Coordinates of C-alpha atoms (C1' of nucleotides) in Angstrom, one line a residue:
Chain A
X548 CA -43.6 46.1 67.6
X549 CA -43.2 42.5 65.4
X550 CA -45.7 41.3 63.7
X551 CA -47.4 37.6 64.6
X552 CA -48.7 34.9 63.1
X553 CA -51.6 34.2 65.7
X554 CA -50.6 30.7 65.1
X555 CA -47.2 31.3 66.8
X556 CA -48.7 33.5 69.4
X557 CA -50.9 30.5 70.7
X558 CA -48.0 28.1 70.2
X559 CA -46.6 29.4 72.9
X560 CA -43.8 30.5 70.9
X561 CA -43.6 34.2 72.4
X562 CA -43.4 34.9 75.8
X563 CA -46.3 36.6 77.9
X564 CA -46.1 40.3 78.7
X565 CA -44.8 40.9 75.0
X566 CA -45.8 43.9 72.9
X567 CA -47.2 42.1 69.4
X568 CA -48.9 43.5 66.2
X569 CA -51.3 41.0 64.8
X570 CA -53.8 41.3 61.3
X571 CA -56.7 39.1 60.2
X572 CA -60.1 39.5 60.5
X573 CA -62.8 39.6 62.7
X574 CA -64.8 36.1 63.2
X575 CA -67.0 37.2 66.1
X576 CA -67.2 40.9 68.9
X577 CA -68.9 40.2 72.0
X578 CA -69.4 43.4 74.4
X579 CA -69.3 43.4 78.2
X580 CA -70.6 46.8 79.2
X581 CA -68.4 46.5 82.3
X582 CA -67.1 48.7 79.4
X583 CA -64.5 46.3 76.8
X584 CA -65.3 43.9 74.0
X585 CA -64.1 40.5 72.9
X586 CA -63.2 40.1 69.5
X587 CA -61.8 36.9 68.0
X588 CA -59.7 37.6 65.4
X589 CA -58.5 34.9 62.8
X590 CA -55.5 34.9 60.0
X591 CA -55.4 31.8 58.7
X592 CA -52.3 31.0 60.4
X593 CA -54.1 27.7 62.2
X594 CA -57.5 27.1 63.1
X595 CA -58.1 28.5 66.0
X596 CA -58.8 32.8 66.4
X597 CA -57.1 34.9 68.7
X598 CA -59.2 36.6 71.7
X599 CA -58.2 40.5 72.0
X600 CA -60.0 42.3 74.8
X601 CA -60.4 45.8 73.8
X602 CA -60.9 47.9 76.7
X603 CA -63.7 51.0 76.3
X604 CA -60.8 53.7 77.4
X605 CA -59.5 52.9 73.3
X606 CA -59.9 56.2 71.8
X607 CA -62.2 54.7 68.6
X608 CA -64.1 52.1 70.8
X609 CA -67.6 53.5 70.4
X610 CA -67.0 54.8 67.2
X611 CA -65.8 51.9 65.2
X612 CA -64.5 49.0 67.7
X613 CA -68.1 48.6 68.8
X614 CA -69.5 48.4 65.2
X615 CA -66.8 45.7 64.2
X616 CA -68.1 42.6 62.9
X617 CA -67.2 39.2 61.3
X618 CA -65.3 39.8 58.3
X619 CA -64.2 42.9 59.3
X620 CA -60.5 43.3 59.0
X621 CA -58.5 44.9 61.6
X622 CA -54.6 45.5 63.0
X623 CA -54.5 44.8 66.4
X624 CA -51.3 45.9 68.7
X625 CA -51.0 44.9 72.7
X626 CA -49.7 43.3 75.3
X627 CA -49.9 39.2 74.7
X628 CA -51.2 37.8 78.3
X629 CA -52.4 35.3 79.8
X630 CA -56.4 35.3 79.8
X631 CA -58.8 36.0 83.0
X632 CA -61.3 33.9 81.0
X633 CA -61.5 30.3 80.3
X634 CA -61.4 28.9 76.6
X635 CA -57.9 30.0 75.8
X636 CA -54.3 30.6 77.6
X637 CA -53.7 34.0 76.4
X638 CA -54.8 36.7 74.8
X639 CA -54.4 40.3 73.5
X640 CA -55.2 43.2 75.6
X641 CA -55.3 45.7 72.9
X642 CA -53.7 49.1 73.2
X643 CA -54.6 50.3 69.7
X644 CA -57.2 48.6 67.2
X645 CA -56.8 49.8 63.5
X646 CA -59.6 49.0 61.1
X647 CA -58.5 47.9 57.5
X648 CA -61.2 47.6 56.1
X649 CA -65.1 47.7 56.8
X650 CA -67.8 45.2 55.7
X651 CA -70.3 47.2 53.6
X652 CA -73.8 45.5 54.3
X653 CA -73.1 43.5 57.3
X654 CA -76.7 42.3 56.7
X655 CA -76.1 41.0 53.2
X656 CA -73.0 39.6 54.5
X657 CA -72.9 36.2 53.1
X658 CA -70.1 34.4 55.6
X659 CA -72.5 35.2 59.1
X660 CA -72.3 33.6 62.0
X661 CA -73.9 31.1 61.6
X662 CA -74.4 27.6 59.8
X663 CA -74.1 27.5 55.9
X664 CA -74.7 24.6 53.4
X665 CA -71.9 23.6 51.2
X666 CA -74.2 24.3 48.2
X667 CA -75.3 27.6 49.8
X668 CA -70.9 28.5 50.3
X669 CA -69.9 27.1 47.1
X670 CA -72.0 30.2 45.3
X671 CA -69.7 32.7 47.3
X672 CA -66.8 30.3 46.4
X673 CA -64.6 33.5 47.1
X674 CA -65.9 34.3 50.5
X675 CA -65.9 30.6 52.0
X676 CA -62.0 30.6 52.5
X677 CA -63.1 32.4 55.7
X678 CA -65.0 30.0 57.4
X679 CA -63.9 27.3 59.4
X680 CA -64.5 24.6 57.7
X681 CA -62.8 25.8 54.6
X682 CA -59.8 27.3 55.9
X683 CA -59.2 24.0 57.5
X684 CA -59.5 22.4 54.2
X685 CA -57.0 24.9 52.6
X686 CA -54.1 24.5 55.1
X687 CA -55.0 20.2 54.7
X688 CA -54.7 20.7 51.4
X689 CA -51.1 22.5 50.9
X690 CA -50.1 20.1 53.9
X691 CA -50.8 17.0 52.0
X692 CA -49.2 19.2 48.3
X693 CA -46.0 20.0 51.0
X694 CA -45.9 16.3 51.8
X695 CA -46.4 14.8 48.4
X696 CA -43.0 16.6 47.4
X697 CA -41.8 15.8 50.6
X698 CA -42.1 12.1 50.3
X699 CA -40.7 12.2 46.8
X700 CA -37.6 14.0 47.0
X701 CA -36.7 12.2 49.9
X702 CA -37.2 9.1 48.1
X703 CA -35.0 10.1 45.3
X704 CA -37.4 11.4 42.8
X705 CA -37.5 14.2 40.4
X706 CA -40.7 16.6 40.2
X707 CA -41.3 16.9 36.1
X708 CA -43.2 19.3 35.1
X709 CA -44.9 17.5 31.9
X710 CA -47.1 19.4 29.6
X711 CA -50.6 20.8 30.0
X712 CA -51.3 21.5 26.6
X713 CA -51.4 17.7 24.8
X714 CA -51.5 16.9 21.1
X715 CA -52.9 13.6 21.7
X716 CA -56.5 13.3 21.6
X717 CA -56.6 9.3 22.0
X718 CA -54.6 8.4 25.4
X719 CA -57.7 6.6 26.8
X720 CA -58.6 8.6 29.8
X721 CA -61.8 10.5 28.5
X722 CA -63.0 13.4 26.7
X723 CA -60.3 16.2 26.2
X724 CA -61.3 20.2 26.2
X725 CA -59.7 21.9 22.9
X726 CA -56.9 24.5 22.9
X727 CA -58.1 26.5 20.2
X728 CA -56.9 29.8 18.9
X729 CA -59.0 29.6 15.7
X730 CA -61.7 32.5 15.4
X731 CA -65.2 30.2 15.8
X732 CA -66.8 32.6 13.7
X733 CA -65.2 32.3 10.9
X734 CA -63.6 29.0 11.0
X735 CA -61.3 28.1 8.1
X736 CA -61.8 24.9 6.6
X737 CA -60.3 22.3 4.5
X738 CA -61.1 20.8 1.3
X739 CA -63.9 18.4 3.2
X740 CA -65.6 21.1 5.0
X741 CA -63.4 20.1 8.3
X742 CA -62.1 22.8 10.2
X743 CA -58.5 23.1 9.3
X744 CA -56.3 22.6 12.5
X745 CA -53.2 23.6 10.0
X746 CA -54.4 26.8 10.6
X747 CA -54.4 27.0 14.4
X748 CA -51.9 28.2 16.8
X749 CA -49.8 24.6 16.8
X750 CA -50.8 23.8 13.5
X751 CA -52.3 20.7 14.1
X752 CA -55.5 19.8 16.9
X753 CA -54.4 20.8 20.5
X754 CA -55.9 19.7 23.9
X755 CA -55.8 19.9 27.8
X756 CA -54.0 17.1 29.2
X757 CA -56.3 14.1 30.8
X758 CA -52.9 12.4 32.7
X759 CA -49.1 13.4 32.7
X760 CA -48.1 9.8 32.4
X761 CA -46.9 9.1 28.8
X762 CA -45.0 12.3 29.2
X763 CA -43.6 11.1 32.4
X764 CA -42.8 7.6 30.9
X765 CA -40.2 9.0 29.0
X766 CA -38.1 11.3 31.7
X767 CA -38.5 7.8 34.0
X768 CA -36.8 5.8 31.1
X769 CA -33.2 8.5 31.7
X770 CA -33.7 9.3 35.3
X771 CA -35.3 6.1 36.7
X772 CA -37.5 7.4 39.3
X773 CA -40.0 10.5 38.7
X774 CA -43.1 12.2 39.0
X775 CA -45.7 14.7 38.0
X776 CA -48.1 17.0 40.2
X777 CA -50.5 19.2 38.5
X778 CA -53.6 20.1 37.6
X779 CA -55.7 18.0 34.9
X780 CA -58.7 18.4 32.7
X781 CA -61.4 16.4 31.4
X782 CA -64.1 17.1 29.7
X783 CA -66.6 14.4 31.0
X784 CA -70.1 15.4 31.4
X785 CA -69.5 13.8 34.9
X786 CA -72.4 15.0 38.0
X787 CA -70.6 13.4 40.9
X788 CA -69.0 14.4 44.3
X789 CA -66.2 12.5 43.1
X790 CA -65.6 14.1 39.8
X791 CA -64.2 17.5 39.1
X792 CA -63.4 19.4 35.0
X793 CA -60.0 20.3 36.3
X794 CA -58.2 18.6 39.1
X795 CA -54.6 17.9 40.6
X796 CA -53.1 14.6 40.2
X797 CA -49.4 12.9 41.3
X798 CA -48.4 10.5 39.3
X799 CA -45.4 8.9 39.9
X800 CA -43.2 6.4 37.6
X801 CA -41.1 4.0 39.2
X802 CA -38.3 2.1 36.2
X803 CA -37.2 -1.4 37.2
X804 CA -40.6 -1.5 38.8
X805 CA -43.0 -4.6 38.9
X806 CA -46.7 -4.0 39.8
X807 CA -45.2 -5.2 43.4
X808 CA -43.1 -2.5 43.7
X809 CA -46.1 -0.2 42.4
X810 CA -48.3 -1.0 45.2
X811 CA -45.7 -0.8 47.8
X812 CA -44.8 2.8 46.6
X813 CA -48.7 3.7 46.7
X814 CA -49.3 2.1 50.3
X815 CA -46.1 4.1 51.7
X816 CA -46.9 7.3 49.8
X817 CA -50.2 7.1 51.1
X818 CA -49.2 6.7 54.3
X819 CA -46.6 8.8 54.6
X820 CA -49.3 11.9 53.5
X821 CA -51.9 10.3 56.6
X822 CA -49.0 10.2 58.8
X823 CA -48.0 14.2 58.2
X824 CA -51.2 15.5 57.6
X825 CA -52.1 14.1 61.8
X826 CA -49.1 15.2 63.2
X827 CA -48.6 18.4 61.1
X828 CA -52.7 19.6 61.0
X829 CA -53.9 18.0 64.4
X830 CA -55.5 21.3 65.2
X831 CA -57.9 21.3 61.4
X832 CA -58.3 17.3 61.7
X833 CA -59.3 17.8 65.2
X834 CA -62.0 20.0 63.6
X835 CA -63.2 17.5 61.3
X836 CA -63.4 14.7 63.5
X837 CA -65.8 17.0 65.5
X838 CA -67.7 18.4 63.0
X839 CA -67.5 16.7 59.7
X840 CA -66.7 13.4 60.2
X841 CA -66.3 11.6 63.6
X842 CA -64.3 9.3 62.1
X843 CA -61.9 11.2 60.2
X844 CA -59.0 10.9 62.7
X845 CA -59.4 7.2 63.8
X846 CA -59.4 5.9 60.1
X847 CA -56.5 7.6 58.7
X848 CA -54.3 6.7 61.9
X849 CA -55.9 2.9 61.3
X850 CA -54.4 3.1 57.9
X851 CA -51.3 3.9 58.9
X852 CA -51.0 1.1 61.6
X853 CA -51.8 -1.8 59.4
X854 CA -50.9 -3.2 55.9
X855 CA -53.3 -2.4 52.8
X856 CA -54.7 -5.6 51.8
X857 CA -54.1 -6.8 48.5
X858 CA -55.7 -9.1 46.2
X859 CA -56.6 -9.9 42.4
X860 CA -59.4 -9.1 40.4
X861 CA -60.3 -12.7 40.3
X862 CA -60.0 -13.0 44.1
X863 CA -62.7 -9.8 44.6
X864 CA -65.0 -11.3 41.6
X865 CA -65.0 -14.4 43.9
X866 CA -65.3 -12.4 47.1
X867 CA -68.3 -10.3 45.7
X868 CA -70.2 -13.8 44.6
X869 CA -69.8 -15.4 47.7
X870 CA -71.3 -11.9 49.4
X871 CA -74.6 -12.6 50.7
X872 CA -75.3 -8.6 49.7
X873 CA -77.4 -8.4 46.6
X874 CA -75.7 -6.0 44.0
X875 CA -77.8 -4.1 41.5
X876 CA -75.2 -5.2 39.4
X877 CA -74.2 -8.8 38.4
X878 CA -70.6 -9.9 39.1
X879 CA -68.5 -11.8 36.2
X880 CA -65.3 -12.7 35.2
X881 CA -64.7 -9.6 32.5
X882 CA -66.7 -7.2 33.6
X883 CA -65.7 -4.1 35.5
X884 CA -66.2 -3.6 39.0
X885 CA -69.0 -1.4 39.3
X886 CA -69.0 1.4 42.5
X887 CA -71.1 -0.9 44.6
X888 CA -69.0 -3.7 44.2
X889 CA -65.5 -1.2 45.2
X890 CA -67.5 0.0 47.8
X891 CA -68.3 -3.7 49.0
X892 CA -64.8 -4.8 48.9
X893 CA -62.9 -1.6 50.9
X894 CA -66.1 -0.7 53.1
X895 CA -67.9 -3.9 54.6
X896 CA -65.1 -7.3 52.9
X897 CA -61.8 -5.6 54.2
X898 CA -62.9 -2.3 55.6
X899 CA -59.7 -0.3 54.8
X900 CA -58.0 0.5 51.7
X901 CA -57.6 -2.4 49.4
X902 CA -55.3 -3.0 46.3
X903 CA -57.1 -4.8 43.5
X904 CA -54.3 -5.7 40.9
X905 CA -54.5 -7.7 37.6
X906 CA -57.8 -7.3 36.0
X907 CA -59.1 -8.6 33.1
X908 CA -57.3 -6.5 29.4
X909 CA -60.2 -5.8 28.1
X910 CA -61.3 -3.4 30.4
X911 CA -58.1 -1.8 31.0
X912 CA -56.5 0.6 28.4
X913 CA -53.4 -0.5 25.9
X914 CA -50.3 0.7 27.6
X915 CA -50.9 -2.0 31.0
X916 CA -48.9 -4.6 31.0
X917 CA -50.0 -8.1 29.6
X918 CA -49.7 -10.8 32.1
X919 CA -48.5 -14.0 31.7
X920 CA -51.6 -16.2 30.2
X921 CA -52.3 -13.1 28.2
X922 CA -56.0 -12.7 29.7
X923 CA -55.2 -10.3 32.2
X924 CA -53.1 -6.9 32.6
X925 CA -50.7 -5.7 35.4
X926 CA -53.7 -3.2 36.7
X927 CA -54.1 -2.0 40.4
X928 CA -56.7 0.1 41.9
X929 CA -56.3 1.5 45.1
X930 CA -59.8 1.3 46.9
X931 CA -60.5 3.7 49.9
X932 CA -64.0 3.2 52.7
X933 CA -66.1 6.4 51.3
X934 CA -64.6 7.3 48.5
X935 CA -63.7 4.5 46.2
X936 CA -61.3 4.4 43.7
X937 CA -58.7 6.8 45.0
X938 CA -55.3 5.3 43.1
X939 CA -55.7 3.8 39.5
X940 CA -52.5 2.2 37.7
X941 CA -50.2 -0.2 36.5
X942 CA -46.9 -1.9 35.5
X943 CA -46.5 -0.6 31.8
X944 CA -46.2 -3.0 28.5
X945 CA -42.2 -2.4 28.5
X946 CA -42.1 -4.9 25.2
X947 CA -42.5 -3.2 22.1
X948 CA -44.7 -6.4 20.1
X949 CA -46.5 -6.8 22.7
X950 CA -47.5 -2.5 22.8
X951 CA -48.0 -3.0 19.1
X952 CA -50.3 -6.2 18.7
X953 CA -52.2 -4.3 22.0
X954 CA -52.8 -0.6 20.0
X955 CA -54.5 -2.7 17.5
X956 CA -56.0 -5.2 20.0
X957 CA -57.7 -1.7 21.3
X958 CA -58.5 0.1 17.6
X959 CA -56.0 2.7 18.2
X960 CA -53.8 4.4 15.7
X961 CA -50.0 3.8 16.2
X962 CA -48.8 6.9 14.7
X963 CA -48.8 9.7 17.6
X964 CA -47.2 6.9 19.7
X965 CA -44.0 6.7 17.5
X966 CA -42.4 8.6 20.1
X967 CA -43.6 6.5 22.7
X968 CA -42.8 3.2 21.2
X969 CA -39.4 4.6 21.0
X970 CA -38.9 4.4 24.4
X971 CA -39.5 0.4 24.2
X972 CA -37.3 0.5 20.9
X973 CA -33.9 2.4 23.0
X974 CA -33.1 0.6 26.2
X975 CA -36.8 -0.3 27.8
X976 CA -36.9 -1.3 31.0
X977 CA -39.9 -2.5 33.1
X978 CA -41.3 0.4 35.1
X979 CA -44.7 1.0 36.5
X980 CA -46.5 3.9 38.2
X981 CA -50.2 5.4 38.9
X982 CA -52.1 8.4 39.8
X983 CA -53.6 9.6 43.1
X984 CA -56.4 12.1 42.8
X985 CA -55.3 14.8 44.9
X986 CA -58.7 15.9 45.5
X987 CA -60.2 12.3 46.5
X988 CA -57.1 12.1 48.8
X989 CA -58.2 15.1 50.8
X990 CA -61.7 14.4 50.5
X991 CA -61.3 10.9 52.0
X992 CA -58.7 13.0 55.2
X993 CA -61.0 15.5 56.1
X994 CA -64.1 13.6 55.2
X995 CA -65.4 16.5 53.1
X996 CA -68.2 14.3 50.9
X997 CA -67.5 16.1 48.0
X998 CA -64.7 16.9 45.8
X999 CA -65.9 20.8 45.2
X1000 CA -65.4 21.9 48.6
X1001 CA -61.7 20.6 48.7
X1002 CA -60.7 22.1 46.0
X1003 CA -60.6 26.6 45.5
X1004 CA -62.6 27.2 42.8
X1005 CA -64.3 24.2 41.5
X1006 CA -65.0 23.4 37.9
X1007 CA -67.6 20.9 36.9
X1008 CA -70.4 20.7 33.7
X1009 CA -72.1 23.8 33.5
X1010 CA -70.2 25.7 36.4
X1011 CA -66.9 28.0 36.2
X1012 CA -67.5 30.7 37.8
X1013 CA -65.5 32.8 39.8
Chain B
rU1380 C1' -75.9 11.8 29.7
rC1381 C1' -79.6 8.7 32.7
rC1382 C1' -82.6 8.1 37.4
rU1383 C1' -84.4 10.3 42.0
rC1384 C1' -85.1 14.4 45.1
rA1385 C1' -85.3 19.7 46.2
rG1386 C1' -85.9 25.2 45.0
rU1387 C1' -90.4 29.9 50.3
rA1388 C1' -86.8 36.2 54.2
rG1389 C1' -79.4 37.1 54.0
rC1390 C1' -79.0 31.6 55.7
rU1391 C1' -81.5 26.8 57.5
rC1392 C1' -86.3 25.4 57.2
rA1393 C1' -92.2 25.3 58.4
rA1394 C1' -97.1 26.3 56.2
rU1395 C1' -104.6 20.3 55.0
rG1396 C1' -105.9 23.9 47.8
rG1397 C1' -108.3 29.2 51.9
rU1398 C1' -104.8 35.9 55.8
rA1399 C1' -96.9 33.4 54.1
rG1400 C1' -94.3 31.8 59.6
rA1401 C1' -90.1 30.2 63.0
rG1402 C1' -84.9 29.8 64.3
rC1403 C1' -80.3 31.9 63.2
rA1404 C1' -78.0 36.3 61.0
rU1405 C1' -78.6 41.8 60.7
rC1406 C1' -80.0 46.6 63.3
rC1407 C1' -81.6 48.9 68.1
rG1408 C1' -82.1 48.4 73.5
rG1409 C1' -81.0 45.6 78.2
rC1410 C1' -77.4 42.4 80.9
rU1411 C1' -72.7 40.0 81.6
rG1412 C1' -64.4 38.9 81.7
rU1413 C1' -67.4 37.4 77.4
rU1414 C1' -66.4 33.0 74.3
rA1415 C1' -72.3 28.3 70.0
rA1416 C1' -73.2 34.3 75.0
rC1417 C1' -78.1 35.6 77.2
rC1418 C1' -83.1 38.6 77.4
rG1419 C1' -86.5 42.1 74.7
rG1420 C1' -87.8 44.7 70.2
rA1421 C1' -87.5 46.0 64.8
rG1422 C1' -86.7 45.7 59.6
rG1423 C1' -86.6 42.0 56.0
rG1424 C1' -90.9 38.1 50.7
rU1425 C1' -92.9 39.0 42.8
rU1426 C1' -92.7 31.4 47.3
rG1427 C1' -86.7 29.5 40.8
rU1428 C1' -89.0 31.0 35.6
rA1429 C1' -93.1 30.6 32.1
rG1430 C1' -97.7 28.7 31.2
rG1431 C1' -102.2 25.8 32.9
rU1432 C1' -106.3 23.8 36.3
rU1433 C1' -109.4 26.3 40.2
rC1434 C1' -114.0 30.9 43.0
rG1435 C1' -109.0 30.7 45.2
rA1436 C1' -102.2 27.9 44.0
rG1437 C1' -96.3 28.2 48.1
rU1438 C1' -99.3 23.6 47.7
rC1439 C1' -102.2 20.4 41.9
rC1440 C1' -100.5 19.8 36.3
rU1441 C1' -96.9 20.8 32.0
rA1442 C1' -92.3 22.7 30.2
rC1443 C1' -87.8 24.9 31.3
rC1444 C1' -83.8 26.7 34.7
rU1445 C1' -80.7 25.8 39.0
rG1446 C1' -78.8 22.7 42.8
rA1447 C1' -78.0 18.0 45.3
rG1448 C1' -77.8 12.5 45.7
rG1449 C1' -77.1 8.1 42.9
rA1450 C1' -75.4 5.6 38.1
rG1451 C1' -72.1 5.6 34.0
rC1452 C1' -66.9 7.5 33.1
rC1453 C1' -62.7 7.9 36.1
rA1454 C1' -58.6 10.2 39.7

RNA sequence: UCCUCAGUAGCUCAAUGGUAGAGCAUCCGGCUGUUAACCGGAGGGUUGUAGGUUCGAGUCCUACCUGAGGAGCCA
């Protein structure tokens, strides 16, 4: 008897009348003293569970089948037909129900039937995968991983797999967590009283990596068009639903690339993963839209219909002045955008994604590239309705002087970047690229508010368990 | 890190400074090709922690812990 997914049982995919094995566990058992039970059973397989009618003739139906519960995880064999009741085509009627395994304290039970918090589920982080709502988020999320490689490939670019651990402590993008073999107890020190990093495992300071790029730079400068996807740490003592310790990021890098060509690849990439994520998940989105966020299907496919609009830093400051909204915070020519002023822009100016490009050097770290007028830098934030900032990047300073007179412009120490000035020094080319937070991408699909309940096992200040 | 809010049954939440409750879940019984099942019953509590005010504190005060939302930082 072959074993099913129940995902290709419901797809139709094997006839009725066939004799079928399917595992997974129990969501919910409803008896009919007519003498049979209902279970649904689930596997993962898609959203929806599988009804098996279990008739009371089964030789273990008073013993165990009727104290089955959710959670409880069984092997099912039967007939697939089609169903007497309504709510689904077919069904299993079961000829023999084997139970796996048993739920100890089906009181104490944290995943019941019933309605959980998101704060409540993300204490039994390792029970949650079986609810709904977060198996829904786990098949979105390797749907829009699947798609992300996908895209690439079939655009021609290489998957590198850059480095986790990082020597660099000063690439710009926050606080770093140490690598750190050194016993803490006894930590050896120099002649100052510093610890001695000669000492430790690489013989020098070692950290988590905050951003693939500068690694990536250099592959893009041989092979023209690559890309990294994989998790990334930083240590900021960040308390937002936007903000995780360890995340996943893509970050592609395009050579003989302007900012242009940046923006263009971000728009298609994004929606080429909006595009495959309704088509290939209609079943989970069609979950989301119901429950979590009604519009969670109409905005994505509105995204993919219609151009991202684009326009400069100066163009938004000018937008956000002219707003008849008052902003806690002042807008000026220099200053950042501050999340009001994003949320402004994609949420009530354009409402849709937006591409902010060119914004002022001094708020934008050393490796953008300088425009021409030398006030501004080839910059672009991607700006989604509800979550912000979901794409941050740039065309990168290709000319070596320029790099050079911009490291000091920004008080940073040339010597780790010998390496990377090398690549201006041997054949540089312009190129460009940026990173999208894998995590704010699903987030804004699924309309999940908050980054810890898209991701498995969240990391934030204070909080690694599990 | 800063600001704000919240911690009461397994979960979601009530309770004027005066006997701690409901719904859901769980267990038991009833009913039904059921499907957010329905009806009845039962068990379930050191009210986040430590102090303080008061005849009396879930409620008021102080500190701490935890969580959430917002800000900053960013993806």
């Amino acid at each position: 008897m072959p074993k099913r997914e129940i995902a290709e049982l419901l797809r139709g995919s094997v006839g009725v009348g066939t004799d079928v094995a399917v595992r997974g566990w129990v969501r919910t058992r409803r008896d009919s003293k007519a003498g049979l039970s209902f279970l649904q059973i689930n596997d993962g397989s898609c959203f929806a569970s599988l009804q098996v009618v279990a008739d009371g003739t089964l030789p273990n139906y008073a013993q165990e089948i009727q104290h089955l519960g959710s959670g409880c995880a069984v092997t099912v064999r039967g007939e697939l037909v089609e169903s007497m009741g309504r709510g689904q085509s077919v069904e299993i009627r079961a000829t023999e129900i084997a139970v796996e395994g048993w739920v100890d304290d089906a009181d104490t039970y944290p995943i019941s039937p019933k309605r959980h918090s998101f704060e409540f589920l993300r204490e039994v982080a390792h029970l949650r995968p079986r609810t709904n709502t977060f198996g829904a988020v786990a098949r979105v999320r390797n749907c829009l991983a699947q798609a992300v490689h996908r895209f690439f490939d079939a655009s021609g670019y290489l998957w590198i797999h850059t480095p986790i651990i990082t020597a660099s402590d000063t690439e710009g993008a926050g606080e770093l967590f140490r690598v750190s073999t050194l016993d803490l107890a006894h930590l050896p020190r120099d002649a100052d009283g510093a610890p001695d990093f000669s000492r430790d495992f690489f013989g020098r300071e070692a950290f988590l990596t905050v951003s693939g790029q500068l690694n990536v730079e250099a592959y893009c400068l041989a092979l023209s068009k690559v890309y990294t996807f994989g998790p990334t740490f930083r240590a900021e003592n960040s308390n937002t639903s936007r903000h995780l310790a360890e995340f996943w990021m893509i970050e592609p890098e395009t050579a003989f690339a302007d900012l242009s060509d940046n923006a263009d690849l971000a728009e298609a990439l994004l929606k080429h993963l909006f595009r495959t994520v309704l088509e290939e998940r209609a079943d989970d989105m069609e979950f989301f839209a119901q429950r979590i966020h009604p519009d969670a299907i109409s905005r994505l496919q509105a995204v993919v219909d219609q151009p991202f609009e684009r326009m400069t830093y100066a163009e938004a400051v000018r937008a956000l002045q002219d707003a008849k909204k008052k902003f806690a915070f002042e807008v000026s020519w220099g200053a950042d955008l501050q999340s009001e002023h994003e949320r402004y822009l994609t949420e009530e100016y354009v409402r849709r994604p937006v591409v902010v490009t060119n914004y002022p050097k001094g708020i934008k770290p050393f490796y953008m590239r300088l425009d021409d007028g030398g006030e501004t830098v080839a910059a672009m934030d991607v700006l989604a309705p509800g979550i912000g900032e979901i794409v941050g990047g740039s065309q990168r300073e290709e000319r070596l002087d320029v790099l050079d007179s911009r490291l000091v412009e920004c008080g940073i120490d040339p010597a780790p970047y010998g390496w990377y000035r090398d690549l201006r020094r041997y054949g540089t080319v312009p190129h460009a690229g940026f990173g999208l937070g894998l995590e704010r991408t699903i987030s804004y699909v699924s309309g999940m508010a908050n980054v810890r309940d898209v991701i498995p096992f969240p990391r934030t200040p204070g909080s690694a368990d599990f």
